[in-house]
């Protein structure tokens, strides 16, 4: 039976108790720290006082990075497929001669 770990994460001046697999701890702590750092930047740079607005801005920032990464991977995969098709055609044309 897998042992669960009880941790507490602080995000936007709130504490969130979680029960997790031990292998998740590092990622969750890093994520919470990244959220806290980004929230502080938004509060300082945009004079945002409402924590909900700050957290929404953080969520948008992180989600847009994920989406943009997916778009870039998709574009890279398509470009790679085009190069592979061209290479395949070249090989077939040379073998057919």
Tab-separated table of C-alpha atoms in Angstrom:
chain	number	residue	atom	x	y	z
A	1	UNK	CA	0.000	0.000	0.000
A	2	UNK	CA	1.358	3.386	-0.976
A	3	UNK	CA	1.985	5.800	1.853
A	4	UNK	CA	0.367	9.198	1.513
A	5	UNK	CA	2.023	12.403	2.623
A	6	UNK	CA	0.196	15.278	4.289
A	7	UNK	CA	1.524	18.703	3.381
A	8	UNK	CA	0.351	22.297	3.625
A	9	UNK	CA	0.851	24.763	0.797
A	10	UNK	CA	0.402	28.496	1.143
A	11	UNK	CA	-0.981	30.334	-1.861
A	12	UNK	CA	-2.239	33.925	-1.784
A	13	UNK	CA	-2.238	34.081	2.009
A	14	UNK	CA	-4.281	30.891	2.346
A	15	UNK	CA	-3.091	27.521	3.544
A	16	UNK	CA	-4.174	24.442	1.627
A	17	UNK	CA	-3.738	21.079	3.357
A	18	UNK	CA	-3.217	18.272	0.874
A	19	UNK	CA	-2.779	14.513	1.046
A	20	UNK	CA	-0.529	13.452	-1.804
A	21	UNK	CA	1.807	10.776	-3.095
A	22	UNK	CA	5.339	11.572	-1.925
A	23	UNK	CA	6.554	11.752	-5.541
A	24	UNK	CA	4.221	14.730	-6.114
A	25	UNK	CA	5.615	16.860	-3.306
A	26	UNK	CA	8.477	18.541	-5.135
A	27	UNK	CA	6.334	19.503	-8.118
A	28	UNK	CA	3.526	20.854	-5.962
A	29	UNK	CA	5.881	22.904	-3.803
A	30	UNK	CA	7.584	24.364	-6.888
A	31	UNK	CA	4.215	25.159	-8.453
A	32	UNK	CA	3.009	26.903	-5.292
A	33	UNK	CA	6.245	28.894	-5.131
A	34	UNK	CA	5.906	29.919	-8.789
A	35	UNK	CA	2.322	31.046	-8.183
A	36	UNK	CA	3.379	33.053	-5.142
A	37	UNK	CA	6.232	34.731	-7.030
A	38	UNK	CA	4.063	35.597	-10.015
A	39	UNK	CA	1.269	36.866	-7.757
A	40	UNK	CA	3.719	39.189	-5.997
A	41	UNK	CA	4.913	40.534	-9.337
A	42	UNK	CA	1.350	41.222	-10.459
A	43	UNK	CA	0.540	42.930	-7.157
A	44	UNK	CA	3.623	45.152	-7.411
A	45	UNK	CA	3.489	45.950	-11.118
A	46	UNK	CA	-0.245	46.440	-11.522
A	47	UNK	CA	-1.307	47.604	-8.052
A	48	UNK	CA	-3.858	44.796	-7.881
A	49	UNK	CA	-5.256	44.346	-4.419
A	50	UNK	CA	-7.906	41.694	-4.955
A	51	UNK	CA	-6.368	38.242	-4.527
A	52	UNK	CA	-8.952	36.687	-6.839
A	53	UNK	CA	-7.870	39.011	-9.661
A	54	UNK	CA	-4.225	38.210	-9.002
A	55	UNK	CA	-4.887	34.475	-9.023
A	56	UNK	CA	-6.918	34.779	-12.224
A	57	UNK	CA	-4.007	36.622	-13.848
A	58	UNK	CA	-1.627	33.890	-12.652
A	59	UNK	CA	-3.904	31.174	-14.026
A	60	UNK	CA	-4.092	32.954	-17.379
A	61	UNK	CA	-0.294	33.344	-17.504
A	62	UNK	CA	0.378	29.670	-16.761
A	63	UNK	CA	-2.396	28.402	-19.039
A	64	UNK	CA	-1.208	30.569	-21.931
A	65	UNK	CA	2.320	29.166	-21.569
A	66	UNK	CA	0.946	25.637	-21.758
A	67	UNK	CA	-1.219	26.444	-24.777
A	68	UNK	CA	1.585	28.267	-26.582
A	69	UNK	CA	3.907	25.332	-25.954
A	70	UNK	CA	1.330	22.989	-27.467
A	71	UNK	CA	0.963	25.221	-30.518
A	72	UNK	CA	4.729	25.372	-30.993
A	73	UNK	CA	5.079	21.585	-30.616
A	74	UNK	CA	2.304	21.079	-33.149
A	75	UNK	CA	3.948	23.452	-35.622
A	76	UNK	CA	7.330	21.772	-35.092
A	77	UNK	CA	5.796	18.331	-35.584
A	78	UNK	CA	4.135	19.449	-38.835
A	79	UNK	CA	7.401	20.944	-40.108
A	80	UNK	CA	9.224	17.715	-39.222
A	81	UNK	CA	6.587	15.659	-41.037
A	82	UNK	CA	6.974	17.817	-44.142
A	83	UNK	CA	10.748	17.348	-44.064
A	84	UNK	CA	10.319	13.586	-43.616
A	85	UNK	CA	7.893	13.417	-46.555
A	86	UNK	CA	10.345	15.344	-48.734
A	87	UNK	CA	13.179	13.048	-47.664
A	88	UNK	CA	11.014	9.984	-48.314
A	89	UNK	CA	10.173	11.257	-51.803
A	90	UNK	CA	13.842	11.942	-52.480
A	91	UNK	CA	14.863	8.444	-51.377
A	92	UNK	CA	12.112	6.849	-53.461
A	93	UNK	CA	13.049	8.914	-56.498
A	94	UNK	CA	16.717	7.915	-56.203
A	95	UNK	CA	15.901	4.237	-55.673
A	96	UNK	CA	13.527	4.255	-58.601
A	97	UNK	CA	16.218	5.477	-60.998
